Short mmCIF file of C-alpha atoms in Angstrom, two decimals:
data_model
loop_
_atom_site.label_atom_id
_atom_site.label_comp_id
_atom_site.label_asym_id
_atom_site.label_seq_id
_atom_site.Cartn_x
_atom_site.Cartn_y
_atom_site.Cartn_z
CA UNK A 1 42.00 120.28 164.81
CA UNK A 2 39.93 117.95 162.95
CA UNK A 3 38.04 118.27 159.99
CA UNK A 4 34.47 118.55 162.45
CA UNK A 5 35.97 121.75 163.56
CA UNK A 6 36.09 123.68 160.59
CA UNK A 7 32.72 125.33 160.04
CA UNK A 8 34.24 126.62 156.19
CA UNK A 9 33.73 123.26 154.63
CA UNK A 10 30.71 122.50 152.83
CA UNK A 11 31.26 118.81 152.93
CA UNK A 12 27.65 118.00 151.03
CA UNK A 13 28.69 120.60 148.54
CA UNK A 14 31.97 117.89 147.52
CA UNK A 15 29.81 114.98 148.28
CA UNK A 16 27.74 115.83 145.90
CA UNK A 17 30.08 115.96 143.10
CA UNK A 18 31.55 112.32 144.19
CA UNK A 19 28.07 111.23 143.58
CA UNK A 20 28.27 112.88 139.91
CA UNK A 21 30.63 110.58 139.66
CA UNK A 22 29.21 107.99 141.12
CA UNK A 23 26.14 108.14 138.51
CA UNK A 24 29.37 107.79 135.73
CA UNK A 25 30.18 104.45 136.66
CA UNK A 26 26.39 103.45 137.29
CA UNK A 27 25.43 104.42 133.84
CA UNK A 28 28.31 102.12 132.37
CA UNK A 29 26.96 99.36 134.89
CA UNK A 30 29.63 99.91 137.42
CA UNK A 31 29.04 99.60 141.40
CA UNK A 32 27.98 103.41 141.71
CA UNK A 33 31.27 104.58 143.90
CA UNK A 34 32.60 107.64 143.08
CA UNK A 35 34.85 110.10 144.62
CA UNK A 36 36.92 113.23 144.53
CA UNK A 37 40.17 114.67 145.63
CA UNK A 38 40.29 118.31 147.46
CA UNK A 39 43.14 120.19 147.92
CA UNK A 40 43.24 122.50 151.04
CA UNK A 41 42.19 125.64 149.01
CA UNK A 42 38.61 123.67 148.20
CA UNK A 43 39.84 122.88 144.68
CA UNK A 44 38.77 119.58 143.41
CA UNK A 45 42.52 118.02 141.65
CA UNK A 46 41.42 114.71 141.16
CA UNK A 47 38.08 112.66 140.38
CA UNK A 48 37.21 108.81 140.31
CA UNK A 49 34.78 106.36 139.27
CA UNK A 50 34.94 102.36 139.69
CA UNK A 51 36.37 101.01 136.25
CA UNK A 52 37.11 97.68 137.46
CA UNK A 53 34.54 95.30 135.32
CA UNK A 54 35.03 97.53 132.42
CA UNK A 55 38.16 98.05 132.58
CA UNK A 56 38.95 94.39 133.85
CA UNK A 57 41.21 95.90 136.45
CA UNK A 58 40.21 95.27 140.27
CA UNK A 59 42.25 98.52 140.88
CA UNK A 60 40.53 100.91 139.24
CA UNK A 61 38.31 101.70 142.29
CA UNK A 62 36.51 105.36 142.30
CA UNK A 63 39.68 106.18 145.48
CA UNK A 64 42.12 104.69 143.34
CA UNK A 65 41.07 106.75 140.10
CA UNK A 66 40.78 109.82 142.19
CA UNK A 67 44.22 109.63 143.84
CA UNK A 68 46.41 108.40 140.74
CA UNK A 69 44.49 111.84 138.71
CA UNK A 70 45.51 114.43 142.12
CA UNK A 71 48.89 112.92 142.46
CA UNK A 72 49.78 113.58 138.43
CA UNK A 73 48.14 116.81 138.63
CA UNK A 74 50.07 118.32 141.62
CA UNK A 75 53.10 115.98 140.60
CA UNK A 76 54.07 113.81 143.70
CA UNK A 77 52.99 110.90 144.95
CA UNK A 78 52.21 112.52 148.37
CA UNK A 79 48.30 114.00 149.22
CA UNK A 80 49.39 116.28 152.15
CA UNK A 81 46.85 118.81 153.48
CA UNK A 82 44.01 116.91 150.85
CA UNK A 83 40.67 115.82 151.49
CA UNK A 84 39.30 112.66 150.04
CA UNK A 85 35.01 112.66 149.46
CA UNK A 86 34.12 109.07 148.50
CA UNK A 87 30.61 107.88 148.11
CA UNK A 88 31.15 104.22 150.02
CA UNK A 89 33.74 103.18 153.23
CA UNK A 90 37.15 102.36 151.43
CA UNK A 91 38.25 98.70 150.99
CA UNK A 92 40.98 97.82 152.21
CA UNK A 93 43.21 98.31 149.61
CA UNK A 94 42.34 101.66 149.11
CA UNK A 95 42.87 102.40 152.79
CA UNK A 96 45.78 101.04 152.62
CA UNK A 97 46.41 103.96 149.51
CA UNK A 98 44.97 106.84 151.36
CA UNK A 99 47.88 105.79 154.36
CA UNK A 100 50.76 105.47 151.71
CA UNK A 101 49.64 108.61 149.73
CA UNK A 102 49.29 111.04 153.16
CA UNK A 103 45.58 112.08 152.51
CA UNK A 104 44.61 114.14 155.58
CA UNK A 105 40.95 113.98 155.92
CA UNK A 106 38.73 111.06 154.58
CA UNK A 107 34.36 112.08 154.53
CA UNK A 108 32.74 108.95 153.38
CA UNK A 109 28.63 108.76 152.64
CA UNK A 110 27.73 105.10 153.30
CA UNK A 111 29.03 102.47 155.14
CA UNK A 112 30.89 99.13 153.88
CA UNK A 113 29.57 96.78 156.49
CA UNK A 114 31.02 93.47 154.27
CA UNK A 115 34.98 95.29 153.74
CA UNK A 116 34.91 98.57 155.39
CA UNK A 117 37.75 99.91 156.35
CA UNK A 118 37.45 102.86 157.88
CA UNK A 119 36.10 101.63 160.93
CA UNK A 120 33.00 99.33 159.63
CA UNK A 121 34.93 95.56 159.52
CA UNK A 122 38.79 97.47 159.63
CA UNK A 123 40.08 100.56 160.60
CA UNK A 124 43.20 100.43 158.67
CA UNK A 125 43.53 104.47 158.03
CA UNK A 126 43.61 104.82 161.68
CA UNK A 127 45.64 102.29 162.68
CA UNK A 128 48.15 102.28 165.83
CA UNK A 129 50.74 100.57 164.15
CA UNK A 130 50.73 102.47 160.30
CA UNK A 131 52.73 105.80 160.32
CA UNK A 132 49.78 108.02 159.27
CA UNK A 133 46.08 108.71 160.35
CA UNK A 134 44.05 109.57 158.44
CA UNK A 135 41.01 111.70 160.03
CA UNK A 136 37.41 110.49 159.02
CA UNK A 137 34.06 111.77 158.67
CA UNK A 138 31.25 109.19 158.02
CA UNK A 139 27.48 109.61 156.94
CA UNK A 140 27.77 112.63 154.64
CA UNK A 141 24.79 112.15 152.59
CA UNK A 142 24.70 108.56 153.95
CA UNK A 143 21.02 108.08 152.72
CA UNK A 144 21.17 109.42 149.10
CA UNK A 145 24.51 107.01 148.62
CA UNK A 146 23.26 104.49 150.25
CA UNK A 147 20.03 104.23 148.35
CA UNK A 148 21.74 104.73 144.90
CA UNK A 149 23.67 101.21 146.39
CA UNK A 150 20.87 99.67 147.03
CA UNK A 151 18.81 100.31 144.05
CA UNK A 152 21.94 99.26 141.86
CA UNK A 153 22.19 96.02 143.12
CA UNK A 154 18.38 94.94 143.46
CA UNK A 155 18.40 95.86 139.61
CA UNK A 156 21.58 93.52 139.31
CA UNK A 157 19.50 90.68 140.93
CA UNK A 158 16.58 91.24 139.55
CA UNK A 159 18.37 91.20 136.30
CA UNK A 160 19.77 87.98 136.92
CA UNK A 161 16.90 85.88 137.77
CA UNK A 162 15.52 87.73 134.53
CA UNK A 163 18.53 85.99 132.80
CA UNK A 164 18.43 82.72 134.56
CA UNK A 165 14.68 82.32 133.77
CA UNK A 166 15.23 82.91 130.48
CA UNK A 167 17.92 79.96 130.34
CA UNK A 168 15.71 78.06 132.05
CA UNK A 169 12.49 78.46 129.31
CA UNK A 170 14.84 77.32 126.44
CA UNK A 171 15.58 74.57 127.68
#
């Protein structure tokens, strides 16, 4: 049975807090990604933001916070029977972490059409030749996710021609 087949989960309900954390990383002028680890009793054991310009770690995606807080909290480095609720299509490195660490059911809001994958450029968490699938559910508040994207970045290049007229005026 795949995730689509069970009515029970309110999957804009957990979206919704990976956004809340989303907005965490956007306030300390992160990419907005956020996400959040379920276990199979609907009980959220981990919870992510990106970190990596802050933290000057290209690791510390929102899946990679997320994962490293569920797997200390239930104390194994397996995810079995866990649900991961991410606000943008996984890279490929945290793909590649959602294989190695078991996660059962991935529900993503936008898609990564530049390094995607779950299907957009890659589909690495599905993929023939890896030792675990992972199921996926894509578009869960798609627009709302997408939009906060958007907005984020037009306000980073708006803020940079800002900034690079600036230079050019004192000179």
């Amino acid at each position: 049975m795949t995730i689509n087949q069970q009515p029970s989960i309110d999957h804009e309900h957990y979206m919704k807090l990976a956004i809340e954390q989303a907005l965490k990383a956007q306030d300390i002028g992160e990419v907005p990604v956020g996400a959040i680890v379920v276990d199979n009793q609907g009980e959220v054991i981990g919870k992510g933001f990106n970190q990596c310009i802050t933290m000057h770690d290209p690791s510390l995606h929102a899946e990679m916070v997320a994962v490293r807080e569920a797997c200390k909290r239930v104390n194994n480095y397996r995810l079995v029977n866990t649900s991961l609720y991410v606000t943008l299509e996984p890279c490929s490195m945290c793909a590649g972490l959602l294989v190695h660490s078991r996660i059962k059911n991935l529900i993503f809001a936008a898609t990564d059409l530049k390094t995607g994958a779950a299907g957009s450029v890659i589909n690495l968490v599905q993929h023939d030749m890896l030792n675990h699938k992972v199921n996926v559910i894509d578009g869960v508040l798609s627009n709302e996710c997408s939009g906060m994207l958007s907005t984020f970045f037009a306000m980073r290049r708006d803020e940079k021609k800002k900034l690079k007229a600036l230079k050019k005026a004192a000179n």
